Tab-separated table of C-alpha atoms in Angstrom:
chain	number	residue	atom	x	y	z
A	1	UNK	CA	-58.267	0.793	30.023
A	2	UNK	CA	-58.171	-0.566	26.523
A	3	UNK	CA	-61.183	-2.068	24.867
A	4	UNK	CA	-61.016	-5.746	23.977
A	5	UNK	CA	-60.357	-4.876	20.344
A	6	UNK	CA	-57.580	-2.440	21.245
A	7	UNK	CA	-56.040	-4.964	23.625
A	8	UNK	CA	-56.111	-7.637	20.916
A	9	UNK	CA	-54.479	-5.252	18.438
A	10	UNK	CA	-51.817	-4.255	20.964
A	11	UNK	CA	-50.978	-7.915	21.631
A	12	UNK	CA	-50.790	-8.524	17.874
A	13	UNK	CA	-48.368	-5.595	17.425
A	14	UNK	CA	-46.268	-6.771	20.371
A	15	UNK	CA	-46.120	-10.309	19.004
A	16	UNK	CA	-45.089	-9.001	15.580
A	17	UNK	CA	-42.367	-6.828	17.129
A	18	UNK	CA	-41.067	-9.734	19.188
A	19	UNK	CA	-40.846	-11.900	16.066
A	20	UNK	CA	-39.454	-9.281	13.686
A	21	UNK	CA	-36.866	-7.647	15.965
A	22	UNK	CA	-36.020	-9.853	18.946
A	23	UNK	CA	-32.897	-7.852	19.839
A	24	UNK	CA	-34.942	-4.662	20.295
A	25	UNK	CA	-37.540	-6.476	22.359
A	26	UNK	CA	-34.812	-8.017	24.557
A	27	UNK	CA	-33.300	-4.563	25.204
A	28	UNK	CA	-36.683	-3.178	26.239
A	29	UNK	CA	-37.304	-6.138	28.530
A	30	UNK	CA	-33.862	-5.779	30.111
A	31	UNK	CA	-34.388	-2.050	30.773
A	32	UNK	CA	-37.738	-2.695	32.466
A	33	UNK	CA	-36.208	-5.363	34.712
A	34	UNK	CA	-33.293	-3.115	35.634
A	35	UNK	CA	-35.692	-0.312	36.562
A	36	UNK	CA	-37.598	-2.603	38.940
A	37	UNK	CA	-34.316	-3.745	40.434
A	38	UNK	CA	-33.294	-0.167	41.146
A	39	UNK	CA	-36.523	0.450	43.062
A	40	UNK	CA	-35.931	-2.567	45.284
A	41	UNK	CA	-32.347	-1.472	45.898
A	42	UNK	CA	-33.500	2.058	46.754
A	43	UNK	CA	-36.107	0.653	49.144
A	44	UNK	CA	-33.409	-1.420	50.859
A	45	UNK	CA	-31.135	1.573	51.346
A	46	UNK	CA	-33.973	3.706	52.721
A	47	UNK	CA	-35.080	0.990	55.139
A	48	UNK	CA	-31.564	0.418	56.447
A	49	UNK	CA	-31.087	4.160	56.904
A	50	UNK	CA	-34.382	4.532	58.770
A	51	UNK	CA	-33.977	1.485	61.033
A	52	UNK	CA	-31.817	3.051	63.784
A	53	UNK	CA	-33.849	6.249	63.986
A	54	UNK	CA	-37.124	4.348	64.017
A	55	UNK	CA	-35.908	2.026	66.747
A	56	UNK	CA	-34.770	4.935	68.932
A	57	UNK	CA	-37.822	7.119	68.326
A	58	UNK	CA	-40.604	4.531	68.135
A	59	UNK	CA	-39.272	1.714	70.285
A	60	UNK	CA	-38.360	-1.918	69.985
A	61	UNK	CA	-41.624	-3.036	68.382
A	62	UNK	CA	-41.160	-0.657	65.455
A	63	UNK	CA	-37.534	-1.774	65.178
A	64	UNK	CA	-38.646	-5.401	65.107
A	65	UNK	CA	-41.214	-4.666	62.385
A	66	UNK	CA	-38.564	-2.870	60.328
A	67	UNK	CA	-36.217	-5.802	60.829
A	68	UNK	CA	-38.851	-8.209	59.494
A	69	UNK	CA	-39.466	-5.982	56.489
A	70	UNK	CA	-35.709	-5.829	55.846
A	71	UNK	CA	-35.413	-9.614	56.073
A	72	UNK	CA	-38.253	-9.973	53.564
A	73	UNK	CA	-36.588	-7.436	51.322
A	74	UNK	CA	-33.266	-9.297	51.595
A	75	UNK	CA	-35.010	-12.546	50.659
A	76	UNK	CA	-36.581	-10.906	47.611
A	77	UNK	CA	-33.245	-9.432	46.569
A	78	UNK	CA	-31.594	-12.839	46.961
A	79	UNK	CA	-34.386	-14.481	44.943
A	80	UNK	CA	-34.053	-11.994	42.087
A	81	UNK	CA	-30.290	-11.356	42.375
A	82	UNK	CA	-29.650	-12.123	38.684
A	83	UNK	CA	-31.050	-8.664	37.842
A	84	UNK	CA	-28.069	-6.945	39.446
A	85	UNK	CA	-25.381	-9.238	38.070
């Protein structure tokens, strides 16, 4: 955790960087968004791969729970689809 003074200084440096070199700041922001998008995509692939085995081994209730999680994941991916385009 940063102290209040350190946090204020960090925000000041970030603001200065954003103003002085917006192209660099945009590249950093884009890379961070892409990284989050990859995690969601990886989660989707893992859930789809585990769904049949979970349904067979743990039963219909577990399959239904996985299906709900996958539907939520699909909704999130649809909501934030501009990250993958």
